[in-house]
mmCIF file of C-alpha atoms and ligand atoms in Angstrom:
data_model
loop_
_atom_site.group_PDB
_atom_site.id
_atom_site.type_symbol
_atom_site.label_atom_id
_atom_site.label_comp_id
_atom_site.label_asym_id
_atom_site.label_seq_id
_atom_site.Cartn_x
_atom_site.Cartn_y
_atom_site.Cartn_z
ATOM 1 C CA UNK A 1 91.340 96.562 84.823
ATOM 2 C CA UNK A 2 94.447 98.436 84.506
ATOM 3 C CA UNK A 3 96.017 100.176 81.239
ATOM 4 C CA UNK A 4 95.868 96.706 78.888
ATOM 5 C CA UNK A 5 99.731 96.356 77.351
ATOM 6 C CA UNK A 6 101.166 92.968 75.823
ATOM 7 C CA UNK A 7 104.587 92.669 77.169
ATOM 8 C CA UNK A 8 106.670 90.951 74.326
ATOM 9 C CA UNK A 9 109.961 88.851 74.533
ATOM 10 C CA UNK A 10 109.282 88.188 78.312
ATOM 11 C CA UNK A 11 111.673 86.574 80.271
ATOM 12 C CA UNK A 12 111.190 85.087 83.945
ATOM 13 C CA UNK A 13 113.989 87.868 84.988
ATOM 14 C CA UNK A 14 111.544 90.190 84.020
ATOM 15 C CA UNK A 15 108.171 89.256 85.782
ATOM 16 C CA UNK A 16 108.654 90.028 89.459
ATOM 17 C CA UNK A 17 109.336 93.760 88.954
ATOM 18 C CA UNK A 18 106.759 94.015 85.827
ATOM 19 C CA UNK A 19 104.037 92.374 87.770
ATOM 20 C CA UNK A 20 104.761 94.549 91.045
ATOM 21 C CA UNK A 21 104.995 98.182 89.195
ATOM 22 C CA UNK A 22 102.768 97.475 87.025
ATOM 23 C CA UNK A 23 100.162 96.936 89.929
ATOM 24 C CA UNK A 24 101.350 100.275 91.307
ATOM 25 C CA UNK A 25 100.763 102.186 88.443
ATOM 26 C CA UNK A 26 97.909 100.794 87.115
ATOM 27 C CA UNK A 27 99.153 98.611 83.950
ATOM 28 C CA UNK A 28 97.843 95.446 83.111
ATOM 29 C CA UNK A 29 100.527 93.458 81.544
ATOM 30 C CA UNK A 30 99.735 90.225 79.262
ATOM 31 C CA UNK A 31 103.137 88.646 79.347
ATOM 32 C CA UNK A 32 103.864 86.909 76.095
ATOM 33 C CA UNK A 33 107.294 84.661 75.173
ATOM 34 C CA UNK A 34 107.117 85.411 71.536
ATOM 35 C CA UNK A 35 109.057 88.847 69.777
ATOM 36 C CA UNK A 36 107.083 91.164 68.530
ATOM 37 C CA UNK A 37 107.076 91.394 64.503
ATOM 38 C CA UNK A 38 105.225 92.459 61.679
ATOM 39 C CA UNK A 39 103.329 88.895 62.647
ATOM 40 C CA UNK A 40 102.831 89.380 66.065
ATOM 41 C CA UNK A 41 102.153 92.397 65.864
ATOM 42 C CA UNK A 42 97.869 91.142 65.757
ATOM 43 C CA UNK A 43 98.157 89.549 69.225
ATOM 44 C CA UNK A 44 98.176 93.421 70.454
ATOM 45 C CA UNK A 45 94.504 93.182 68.494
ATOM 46 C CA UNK A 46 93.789 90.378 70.666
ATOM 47 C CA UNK A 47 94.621 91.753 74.063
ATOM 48 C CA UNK A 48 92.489 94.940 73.212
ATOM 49 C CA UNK A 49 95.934 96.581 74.342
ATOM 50 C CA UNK A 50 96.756 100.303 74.395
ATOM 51 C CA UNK A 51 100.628 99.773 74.417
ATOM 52 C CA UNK A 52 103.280 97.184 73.821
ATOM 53 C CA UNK A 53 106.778 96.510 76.409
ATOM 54 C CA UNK A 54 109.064 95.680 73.909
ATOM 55 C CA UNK A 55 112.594 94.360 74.402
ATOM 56 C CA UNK A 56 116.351 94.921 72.197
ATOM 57 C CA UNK A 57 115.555 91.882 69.394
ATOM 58 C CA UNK A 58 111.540 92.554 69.346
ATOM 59 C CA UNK A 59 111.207 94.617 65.784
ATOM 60 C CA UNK A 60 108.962 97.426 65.393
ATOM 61 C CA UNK A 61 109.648 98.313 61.358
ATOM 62 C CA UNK A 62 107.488 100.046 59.316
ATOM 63 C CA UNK A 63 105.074 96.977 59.099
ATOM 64 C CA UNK A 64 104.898 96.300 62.642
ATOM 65 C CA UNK A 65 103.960 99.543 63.654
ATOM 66 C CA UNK A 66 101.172 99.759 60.713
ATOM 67 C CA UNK A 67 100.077 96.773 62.351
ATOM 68 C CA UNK A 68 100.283 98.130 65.958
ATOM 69 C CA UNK A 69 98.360 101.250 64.769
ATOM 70 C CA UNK A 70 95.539 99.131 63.278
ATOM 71 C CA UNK A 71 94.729 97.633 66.910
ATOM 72 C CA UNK A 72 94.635 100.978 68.101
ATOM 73 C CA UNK A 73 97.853 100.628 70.313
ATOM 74 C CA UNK A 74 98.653 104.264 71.430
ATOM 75 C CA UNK A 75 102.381 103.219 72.831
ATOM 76 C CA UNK A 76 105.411 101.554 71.910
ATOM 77 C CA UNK A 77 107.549 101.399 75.578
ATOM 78 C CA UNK A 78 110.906 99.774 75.315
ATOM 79 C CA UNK A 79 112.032 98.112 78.527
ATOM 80 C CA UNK A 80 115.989 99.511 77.704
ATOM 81 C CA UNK A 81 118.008 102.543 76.572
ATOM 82 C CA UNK A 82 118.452 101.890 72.852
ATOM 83 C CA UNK A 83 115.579 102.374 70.511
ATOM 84 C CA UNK A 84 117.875 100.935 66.922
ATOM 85 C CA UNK A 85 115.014 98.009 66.580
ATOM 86 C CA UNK A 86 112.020 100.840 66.063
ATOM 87 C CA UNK A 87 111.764 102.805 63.304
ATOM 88 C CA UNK A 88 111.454 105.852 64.937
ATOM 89 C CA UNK A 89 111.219 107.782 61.534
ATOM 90 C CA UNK A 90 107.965 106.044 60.472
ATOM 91 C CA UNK A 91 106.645 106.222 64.071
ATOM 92 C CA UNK A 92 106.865 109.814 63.881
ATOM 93 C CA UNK A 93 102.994 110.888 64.258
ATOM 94 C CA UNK A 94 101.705 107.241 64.454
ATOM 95 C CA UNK A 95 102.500 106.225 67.446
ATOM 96 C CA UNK A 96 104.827 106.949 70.284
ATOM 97 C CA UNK A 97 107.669 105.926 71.624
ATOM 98 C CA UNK A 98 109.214 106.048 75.348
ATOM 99 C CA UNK A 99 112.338 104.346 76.597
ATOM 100 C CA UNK A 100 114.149 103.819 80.107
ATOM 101 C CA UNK A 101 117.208 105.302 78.867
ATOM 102 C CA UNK A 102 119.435 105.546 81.918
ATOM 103 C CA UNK A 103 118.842 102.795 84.280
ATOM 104 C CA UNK A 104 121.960 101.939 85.584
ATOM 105 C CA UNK A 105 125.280 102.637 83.596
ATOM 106 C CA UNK A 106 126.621 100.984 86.207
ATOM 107 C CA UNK A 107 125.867 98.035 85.279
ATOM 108 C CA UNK A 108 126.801 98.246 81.601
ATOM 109 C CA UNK A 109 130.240 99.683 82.421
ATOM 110 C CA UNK A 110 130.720 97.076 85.197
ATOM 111 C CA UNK A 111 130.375 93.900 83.227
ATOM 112 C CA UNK A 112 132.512 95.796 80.401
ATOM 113 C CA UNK A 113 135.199 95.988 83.032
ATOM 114 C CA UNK A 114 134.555 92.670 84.196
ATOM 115 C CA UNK A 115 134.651 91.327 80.381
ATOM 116 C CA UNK A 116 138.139 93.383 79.895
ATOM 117 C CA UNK A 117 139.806 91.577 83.235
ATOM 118 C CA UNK A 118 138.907 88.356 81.935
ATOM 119 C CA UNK A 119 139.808 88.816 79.101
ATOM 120 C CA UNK A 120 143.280 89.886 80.220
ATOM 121 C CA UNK A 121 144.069 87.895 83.329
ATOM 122 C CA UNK A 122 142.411 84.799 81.167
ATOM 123 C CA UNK A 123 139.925 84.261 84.385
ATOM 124 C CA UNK A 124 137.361 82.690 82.154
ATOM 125 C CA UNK A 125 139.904 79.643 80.763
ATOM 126 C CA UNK A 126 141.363 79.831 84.680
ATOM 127 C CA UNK A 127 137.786 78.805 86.032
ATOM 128 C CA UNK A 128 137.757 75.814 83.787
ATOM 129 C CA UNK A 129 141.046 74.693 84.451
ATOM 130 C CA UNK A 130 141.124 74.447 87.923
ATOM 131 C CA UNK A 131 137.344 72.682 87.860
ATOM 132 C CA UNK A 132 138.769 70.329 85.558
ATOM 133 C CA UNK A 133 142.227 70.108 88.291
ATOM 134 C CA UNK A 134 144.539 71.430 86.130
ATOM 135 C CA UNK A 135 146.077 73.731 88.143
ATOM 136 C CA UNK A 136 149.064 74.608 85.177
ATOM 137 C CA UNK A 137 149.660 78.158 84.667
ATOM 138 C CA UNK A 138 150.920 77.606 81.258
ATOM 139 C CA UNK A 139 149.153 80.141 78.662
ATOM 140 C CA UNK A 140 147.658 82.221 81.289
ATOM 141 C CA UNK A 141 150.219 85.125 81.379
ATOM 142 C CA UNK A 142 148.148 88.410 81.009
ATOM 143 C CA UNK A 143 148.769 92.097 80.769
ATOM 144 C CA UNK A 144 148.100 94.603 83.278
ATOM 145 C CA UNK A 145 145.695 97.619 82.910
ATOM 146 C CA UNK A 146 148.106 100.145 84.647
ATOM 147 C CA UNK A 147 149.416 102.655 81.889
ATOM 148 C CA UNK A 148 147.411 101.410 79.137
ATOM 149 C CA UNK A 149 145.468 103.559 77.117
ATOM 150 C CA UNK A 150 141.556 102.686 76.741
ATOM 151 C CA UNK A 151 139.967 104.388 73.718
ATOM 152 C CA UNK A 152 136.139 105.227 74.994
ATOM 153 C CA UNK A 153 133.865 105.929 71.671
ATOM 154 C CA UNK A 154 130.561 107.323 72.745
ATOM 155 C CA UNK A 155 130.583 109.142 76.125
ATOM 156 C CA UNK A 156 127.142 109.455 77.619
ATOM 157 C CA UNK A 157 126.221 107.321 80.651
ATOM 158 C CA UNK A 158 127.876 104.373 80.532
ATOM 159 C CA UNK A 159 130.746 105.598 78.736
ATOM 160 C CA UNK A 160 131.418 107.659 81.482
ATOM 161 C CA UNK A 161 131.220 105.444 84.111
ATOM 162 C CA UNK A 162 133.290 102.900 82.183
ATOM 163 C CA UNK A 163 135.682 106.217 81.615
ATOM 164 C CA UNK A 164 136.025 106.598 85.255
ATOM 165 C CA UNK A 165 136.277 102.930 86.224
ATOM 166 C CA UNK A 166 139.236 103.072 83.935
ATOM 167 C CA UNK A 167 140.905 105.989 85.190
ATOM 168 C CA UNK A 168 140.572 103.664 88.761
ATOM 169 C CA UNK A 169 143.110 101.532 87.216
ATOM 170 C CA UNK A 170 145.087 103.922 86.475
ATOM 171 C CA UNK A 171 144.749 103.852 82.671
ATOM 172 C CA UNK A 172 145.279 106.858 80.347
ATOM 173 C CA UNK A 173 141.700 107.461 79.147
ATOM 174 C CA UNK A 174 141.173 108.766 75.449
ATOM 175 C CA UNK A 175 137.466 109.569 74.658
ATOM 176 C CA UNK A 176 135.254 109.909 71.084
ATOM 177 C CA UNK A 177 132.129 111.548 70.961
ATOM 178 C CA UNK A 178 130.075 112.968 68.210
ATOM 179 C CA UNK A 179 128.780 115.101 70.259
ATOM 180 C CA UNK A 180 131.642 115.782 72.366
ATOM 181 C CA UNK A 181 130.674 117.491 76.127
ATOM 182 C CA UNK A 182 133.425 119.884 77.106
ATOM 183 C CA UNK A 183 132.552 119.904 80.541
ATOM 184 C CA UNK A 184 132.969 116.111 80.959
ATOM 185 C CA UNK A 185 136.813 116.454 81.704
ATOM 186 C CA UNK A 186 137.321 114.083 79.208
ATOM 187 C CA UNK A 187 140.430 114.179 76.671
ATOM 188 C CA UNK A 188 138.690 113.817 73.031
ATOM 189 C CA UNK A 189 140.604 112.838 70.258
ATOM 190 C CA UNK A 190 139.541 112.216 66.580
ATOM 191 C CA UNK A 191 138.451 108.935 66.181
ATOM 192 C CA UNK A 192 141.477 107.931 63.794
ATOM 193 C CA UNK A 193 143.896 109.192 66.968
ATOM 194 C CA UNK A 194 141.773 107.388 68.885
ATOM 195 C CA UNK A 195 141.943 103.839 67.481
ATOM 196 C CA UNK A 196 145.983 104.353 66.466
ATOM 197 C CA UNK A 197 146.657 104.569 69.644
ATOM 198 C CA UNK A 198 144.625 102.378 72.133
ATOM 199 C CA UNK A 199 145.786 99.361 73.614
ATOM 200 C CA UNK A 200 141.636 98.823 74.506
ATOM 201 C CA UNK A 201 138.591 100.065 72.553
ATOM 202 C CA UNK A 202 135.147 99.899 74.379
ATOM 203 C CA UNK A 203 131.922 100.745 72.266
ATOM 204 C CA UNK A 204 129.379 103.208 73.754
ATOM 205 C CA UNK A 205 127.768 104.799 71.304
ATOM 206 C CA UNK A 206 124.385 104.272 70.073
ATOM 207 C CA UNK A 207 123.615 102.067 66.795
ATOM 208 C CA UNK A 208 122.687 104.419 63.775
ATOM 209 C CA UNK A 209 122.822 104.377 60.314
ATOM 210 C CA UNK A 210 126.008 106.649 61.148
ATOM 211 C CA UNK A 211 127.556 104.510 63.801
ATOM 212 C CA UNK A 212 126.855 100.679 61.701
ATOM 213 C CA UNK A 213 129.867 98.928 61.206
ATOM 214 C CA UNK A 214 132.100 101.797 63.113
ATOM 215 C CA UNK A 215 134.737 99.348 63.386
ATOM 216 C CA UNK A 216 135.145 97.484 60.319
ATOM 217 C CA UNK A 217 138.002 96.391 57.769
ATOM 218 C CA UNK A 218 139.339 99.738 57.158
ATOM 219 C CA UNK A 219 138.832 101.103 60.936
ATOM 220 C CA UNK A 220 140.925 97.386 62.537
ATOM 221 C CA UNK A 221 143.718 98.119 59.882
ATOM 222 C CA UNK A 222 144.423 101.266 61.676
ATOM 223 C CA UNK A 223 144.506 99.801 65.264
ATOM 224 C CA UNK A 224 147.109 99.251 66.997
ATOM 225 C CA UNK A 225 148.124 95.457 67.085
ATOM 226 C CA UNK A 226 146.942 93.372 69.974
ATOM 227 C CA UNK A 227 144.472 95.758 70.347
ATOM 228 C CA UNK A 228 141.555 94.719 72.909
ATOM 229 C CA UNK A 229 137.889 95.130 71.619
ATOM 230 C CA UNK A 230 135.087 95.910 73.850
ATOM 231 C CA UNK A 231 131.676 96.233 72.763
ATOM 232 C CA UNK A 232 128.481 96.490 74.730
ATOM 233 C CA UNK A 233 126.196 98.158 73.307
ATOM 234 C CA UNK A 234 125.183 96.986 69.791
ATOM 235 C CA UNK A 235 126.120 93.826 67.226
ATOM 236 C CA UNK A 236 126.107 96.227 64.789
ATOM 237 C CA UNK A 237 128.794 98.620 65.877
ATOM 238 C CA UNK A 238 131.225 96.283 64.723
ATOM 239 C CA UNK A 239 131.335 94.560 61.186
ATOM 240 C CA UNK A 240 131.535 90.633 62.356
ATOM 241 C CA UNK A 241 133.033 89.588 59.230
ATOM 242 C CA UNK A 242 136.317 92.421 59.367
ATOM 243 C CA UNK A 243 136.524 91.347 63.198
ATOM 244 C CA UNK A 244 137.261 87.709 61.959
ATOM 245 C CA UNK A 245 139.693 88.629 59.907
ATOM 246 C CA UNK A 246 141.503 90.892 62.421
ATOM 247 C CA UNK A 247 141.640 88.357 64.993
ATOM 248 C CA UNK A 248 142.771 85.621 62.361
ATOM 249 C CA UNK A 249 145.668 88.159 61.352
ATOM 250 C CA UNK A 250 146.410 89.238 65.086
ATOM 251 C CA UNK A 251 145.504 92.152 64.846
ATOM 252 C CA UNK A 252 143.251 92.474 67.275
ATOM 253 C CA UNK A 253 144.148 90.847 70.206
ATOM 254 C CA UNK A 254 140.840 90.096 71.665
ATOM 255 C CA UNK A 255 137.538 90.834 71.428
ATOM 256 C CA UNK A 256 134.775 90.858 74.517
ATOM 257 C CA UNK A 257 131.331 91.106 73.162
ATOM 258 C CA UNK A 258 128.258 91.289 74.923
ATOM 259 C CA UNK A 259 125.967 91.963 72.165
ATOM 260 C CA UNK A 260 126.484 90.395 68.221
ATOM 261 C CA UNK A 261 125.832 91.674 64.984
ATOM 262 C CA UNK A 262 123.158 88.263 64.517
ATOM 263 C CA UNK A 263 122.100 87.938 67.617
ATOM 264 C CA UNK A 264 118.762 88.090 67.440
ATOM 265 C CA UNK A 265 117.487 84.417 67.319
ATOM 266 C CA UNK A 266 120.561 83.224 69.674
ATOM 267 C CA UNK A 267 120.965 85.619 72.152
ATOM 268 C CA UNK A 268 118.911 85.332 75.129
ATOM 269 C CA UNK A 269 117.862 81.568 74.493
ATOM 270 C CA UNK A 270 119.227 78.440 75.856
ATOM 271 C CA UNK A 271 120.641 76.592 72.349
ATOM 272 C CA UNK A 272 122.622 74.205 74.190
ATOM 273 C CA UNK A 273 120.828 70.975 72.192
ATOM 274 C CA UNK A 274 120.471 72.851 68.725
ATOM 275 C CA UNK A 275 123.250 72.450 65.855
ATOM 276 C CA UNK A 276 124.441 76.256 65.717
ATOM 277 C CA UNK A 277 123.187 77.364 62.242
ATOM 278 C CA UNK A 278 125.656 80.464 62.771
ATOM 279 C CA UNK A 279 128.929 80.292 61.784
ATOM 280 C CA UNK A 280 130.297 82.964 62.206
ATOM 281 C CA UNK A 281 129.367 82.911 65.891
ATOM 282 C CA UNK A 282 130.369 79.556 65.875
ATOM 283 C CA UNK A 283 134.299 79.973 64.560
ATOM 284 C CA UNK A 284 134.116 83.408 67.208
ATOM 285 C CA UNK A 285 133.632 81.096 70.229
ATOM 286 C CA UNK A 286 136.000 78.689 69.171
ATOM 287 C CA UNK A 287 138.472 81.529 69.184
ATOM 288 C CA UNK A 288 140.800 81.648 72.397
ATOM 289 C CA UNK A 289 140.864 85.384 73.017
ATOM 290 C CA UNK A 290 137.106 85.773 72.482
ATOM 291 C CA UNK A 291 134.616 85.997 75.167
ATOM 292 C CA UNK A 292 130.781 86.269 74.389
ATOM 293 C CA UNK A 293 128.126 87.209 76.733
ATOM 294 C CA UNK A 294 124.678 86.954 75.808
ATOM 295 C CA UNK A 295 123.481 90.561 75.706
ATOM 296 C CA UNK A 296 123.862 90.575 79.911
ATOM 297 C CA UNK A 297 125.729 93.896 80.665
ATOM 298 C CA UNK A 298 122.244 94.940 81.647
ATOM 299 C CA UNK A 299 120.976 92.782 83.727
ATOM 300 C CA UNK A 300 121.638 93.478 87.474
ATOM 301 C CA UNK A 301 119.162 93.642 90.452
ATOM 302 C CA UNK A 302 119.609 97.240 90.543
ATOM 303 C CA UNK A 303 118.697 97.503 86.315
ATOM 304 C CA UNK A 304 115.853 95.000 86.466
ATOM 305 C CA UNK A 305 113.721 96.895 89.608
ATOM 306 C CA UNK A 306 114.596 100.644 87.770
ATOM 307 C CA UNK A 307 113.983 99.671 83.964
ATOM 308 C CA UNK A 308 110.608 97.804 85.386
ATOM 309 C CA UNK A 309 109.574 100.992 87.503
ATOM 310 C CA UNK A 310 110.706 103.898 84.919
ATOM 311 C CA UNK A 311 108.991 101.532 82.481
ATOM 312 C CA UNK A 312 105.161 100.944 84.365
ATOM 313 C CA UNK A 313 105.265 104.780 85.506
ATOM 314 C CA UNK A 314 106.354 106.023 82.316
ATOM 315 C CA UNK A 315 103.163 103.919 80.388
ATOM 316 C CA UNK A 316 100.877 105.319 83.273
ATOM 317 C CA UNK A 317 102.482 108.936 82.883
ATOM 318 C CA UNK A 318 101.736 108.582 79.151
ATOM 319 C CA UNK A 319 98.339 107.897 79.225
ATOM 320 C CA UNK A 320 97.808 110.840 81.958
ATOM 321 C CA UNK A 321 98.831 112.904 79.368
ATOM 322 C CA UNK A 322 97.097 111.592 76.689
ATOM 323 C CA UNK A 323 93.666 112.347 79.493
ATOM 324 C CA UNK A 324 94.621 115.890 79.482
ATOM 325 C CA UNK A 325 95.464 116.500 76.267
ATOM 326 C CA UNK A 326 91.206 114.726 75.833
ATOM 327 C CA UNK A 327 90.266 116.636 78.258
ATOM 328 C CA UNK A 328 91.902 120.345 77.006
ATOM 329 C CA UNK A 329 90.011 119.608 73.416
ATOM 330 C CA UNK A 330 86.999 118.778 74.759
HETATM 331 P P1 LIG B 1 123.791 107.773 75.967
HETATM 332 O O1 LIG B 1 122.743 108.277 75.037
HETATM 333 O O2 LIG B 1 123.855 108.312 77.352
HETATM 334 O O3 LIG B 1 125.241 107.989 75.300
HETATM 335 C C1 LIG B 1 125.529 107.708 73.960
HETATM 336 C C2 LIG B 1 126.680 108.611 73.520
HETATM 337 O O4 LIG B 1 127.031 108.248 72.197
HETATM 338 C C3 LIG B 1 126.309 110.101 73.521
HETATM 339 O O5 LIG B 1 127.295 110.854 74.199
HETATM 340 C C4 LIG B 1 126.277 110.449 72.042
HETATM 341 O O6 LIG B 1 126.667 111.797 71.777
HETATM 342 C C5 LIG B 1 127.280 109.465 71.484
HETATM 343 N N1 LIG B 1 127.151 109.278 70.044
HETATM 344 C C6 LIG B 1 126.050 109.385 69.260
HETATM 345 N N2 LIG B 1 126.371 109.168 67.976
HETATM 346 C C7 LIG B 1 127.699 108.939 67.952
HETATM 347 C C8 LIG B 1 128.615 108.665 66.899
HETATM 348 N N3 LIG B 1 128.222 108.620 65.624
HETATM 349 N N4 LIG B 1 129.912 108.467 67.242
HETATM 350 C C9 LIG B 1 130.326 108.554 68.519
HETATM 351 N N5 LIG B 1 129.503 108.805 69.554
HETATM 352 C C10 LIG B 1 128.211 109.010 69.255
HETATM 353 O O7 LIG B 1 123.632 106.210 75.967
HETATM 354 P P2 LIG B 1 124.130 105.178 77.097
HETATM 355 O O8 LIG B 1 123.078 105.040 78.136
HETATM 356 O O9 LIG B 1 125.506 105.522 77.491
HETATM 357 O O10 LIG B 1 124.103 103.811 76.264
HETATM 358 C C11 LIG B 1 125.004 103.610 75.188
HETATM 359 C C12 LIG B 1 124.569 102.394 74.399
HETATM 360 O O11 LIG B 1 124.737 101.228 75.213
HETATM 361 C C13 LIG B 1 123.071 102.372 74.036
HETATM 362 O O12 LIG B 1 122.829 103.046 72.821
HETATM 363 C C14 LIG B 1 122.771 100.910 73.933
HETATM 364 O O13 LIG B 1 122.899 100.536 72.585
HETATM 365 C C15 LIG B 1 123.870 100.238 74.728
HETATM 366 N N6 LIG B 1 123.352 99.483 75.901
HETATM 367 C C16 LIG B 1 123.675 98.172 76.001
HETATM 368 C C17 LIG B 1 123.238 97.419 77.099
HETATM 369 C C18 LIG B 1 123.603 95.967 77.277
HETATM 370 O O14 LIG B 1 122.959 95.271 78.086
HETATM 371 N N7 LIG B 1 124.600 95.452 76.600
HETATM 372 C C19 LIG B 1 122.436 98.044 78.062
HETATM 373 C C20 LIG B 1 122.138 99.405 77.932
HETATM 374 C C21 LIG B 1 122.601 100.119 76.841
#
């Protein structure tokens, strides 16, 4: 028997690469449906497991990972790059904490490009219409990328990439960073600058208490009308609410959002009979210029066999070390 670790939040996506790296390195994985919570935390108890795979909407707060530490799990190993749904603070000394934090920008930026041209050319409402044979043009005038300015906040990986792919179009790329990276070539502007003048924002940042609500009532009254919004990398970025309103006022021009504020129970689930208890998700997709994907950006071929692999060999590499470190008191 290999290293025991409950897999929560599993999806079929994420079995054949699991199940294969986790034979190569040695993990056992019990793969469970449910998220893990301060609740479900126990069923690590049950599984006599050492670590937990946990996924963007499973919740490791303080009472989860009191929990977790009861059972005597050693290792918290998230299966993607961001790490807002742990409380890393209270983890501190508990229990530890790994990531796979650069699987493939590529595929982030990609589908953030992919959302933008959509959104733009109106591909999305041009692949109904012509399944439906309505083969009118009317409406479907778009803008072109050429010349534009894209405002890039956050420029680690995938900003970067989604930087570049920009500059492919031939768009004027302005960039915000916290922690700005001289050598990255990239023109950084204050944020304010930044958001005055782009005609598209794209969110890369991380979520933290800093970066919650970024964009939000105050931030949208400073954009520049018709403004595109972008985000891919957490609900929270942007305050849902203030979006509303900037869409309902014009605003913004359209928003492309991959990940949502709420997304937690909807996301990633197939709610097609249910009565959407949301509504504020439900008056965004009945919005025109807004385009919702269901927390997807990651999930390419390419992502799936990397964050499976960096996430087996980084349990097994954990527990090696945990050996020695035995081994060097002993
Ligand atoms: P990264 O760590 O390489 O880059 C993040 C950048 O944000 C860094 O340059 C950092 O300095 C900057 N930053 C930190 N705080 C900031 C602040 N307050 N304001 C502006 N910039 C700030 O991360 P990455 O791999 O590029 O991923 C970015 C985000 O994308 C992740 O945090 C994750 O939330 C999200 N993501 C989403 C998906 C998806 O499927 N939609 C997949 C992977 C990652």
């Amino acid at each position: 028997m290999g290293l025991q670790t409950v897999c929560f939040d599993t999806k079929p996506y994420d079995l054949p690469g699991l199940t294969k790296y986790g034979e190569e390195a040695g993990v056992s994985f019990r793969f469970l449906e449910t998220k893990l919570n301060a609740h479900t935390a126990a069923l690590a108890e049950e599984c006599g497991a050492k670590a937990v795979c946990i996924f963007v909407n499973d919740r490791a707060d303080r009472a989860a990972i009191d929990r977790l530490c009861s059972a005597g799990v050693k290792l918290i190993a998230l299966r993607c790059a961001g790490v807002n749904n742990v409380d890393m603070a209270y983890a501190e000394g508990k229990i530890s904490v790994i990531r796979v934090p650069g699987y493939s920008p590529h595929a982030v930026a990609e589908h953030a490009m992919g959302m933008l041209l959509s959104s733009v050319r109106h591909l999305h409402k041009a692949y109904a219409r012509t399944r439906d044979f309505n083969f009118s043009l009317r409406g479907l005038t778009g803008i072109e990328l050429y010349g534009k300015t894209v405002g890039v906040v956050g420029t680690g990986r995938i900003g970067r990439v989604f930087a570049e792919l920009c500059r492919g179009f031939g768009m004027r790329v302005l960039a915000y960073d916290k922690f700005p990276d001289p050598a990255s070539g990239l023109c950084y502007v204050p944020l304010e600058q930044l958001l005055a003048e782009s005609d598209v924002i794209s969110l890369h940042c991380p979520l933290t208490e800093d970066t919650r609500h970024l964009i939000g009532r105050e931030s949208i009254s400073t954009m520049k009308p018709g403004v595109v919004l972008l985000n891919t990398s957490r609900g929270a970025l942007v305050d849902t609410a203030a979006l509303l309103e900037g869409i309902k006022s014009r605003r913004i021009g359209a928003a492309c959002m991959d990940v949502y504020e709420e997304e937690a129970d909807v996301f990633f689930e197939d709610r097609s009979d249910d009565i959407l208890q949301d509504d504020t998700l439900a008056r965004l997709l009945s919005m025109p210029n807004v385009l919702v994907t269901s927390h997807q950006a990651f999930l390419t071929r390419e992502a799936l066999d990397t964050i499976a692999r960096e996430t087996c060999f980084g349990i097994r590499r954990f527990f090696e070390g945990e050996k020695e470190k035995m081994r060097g008191t002993s």
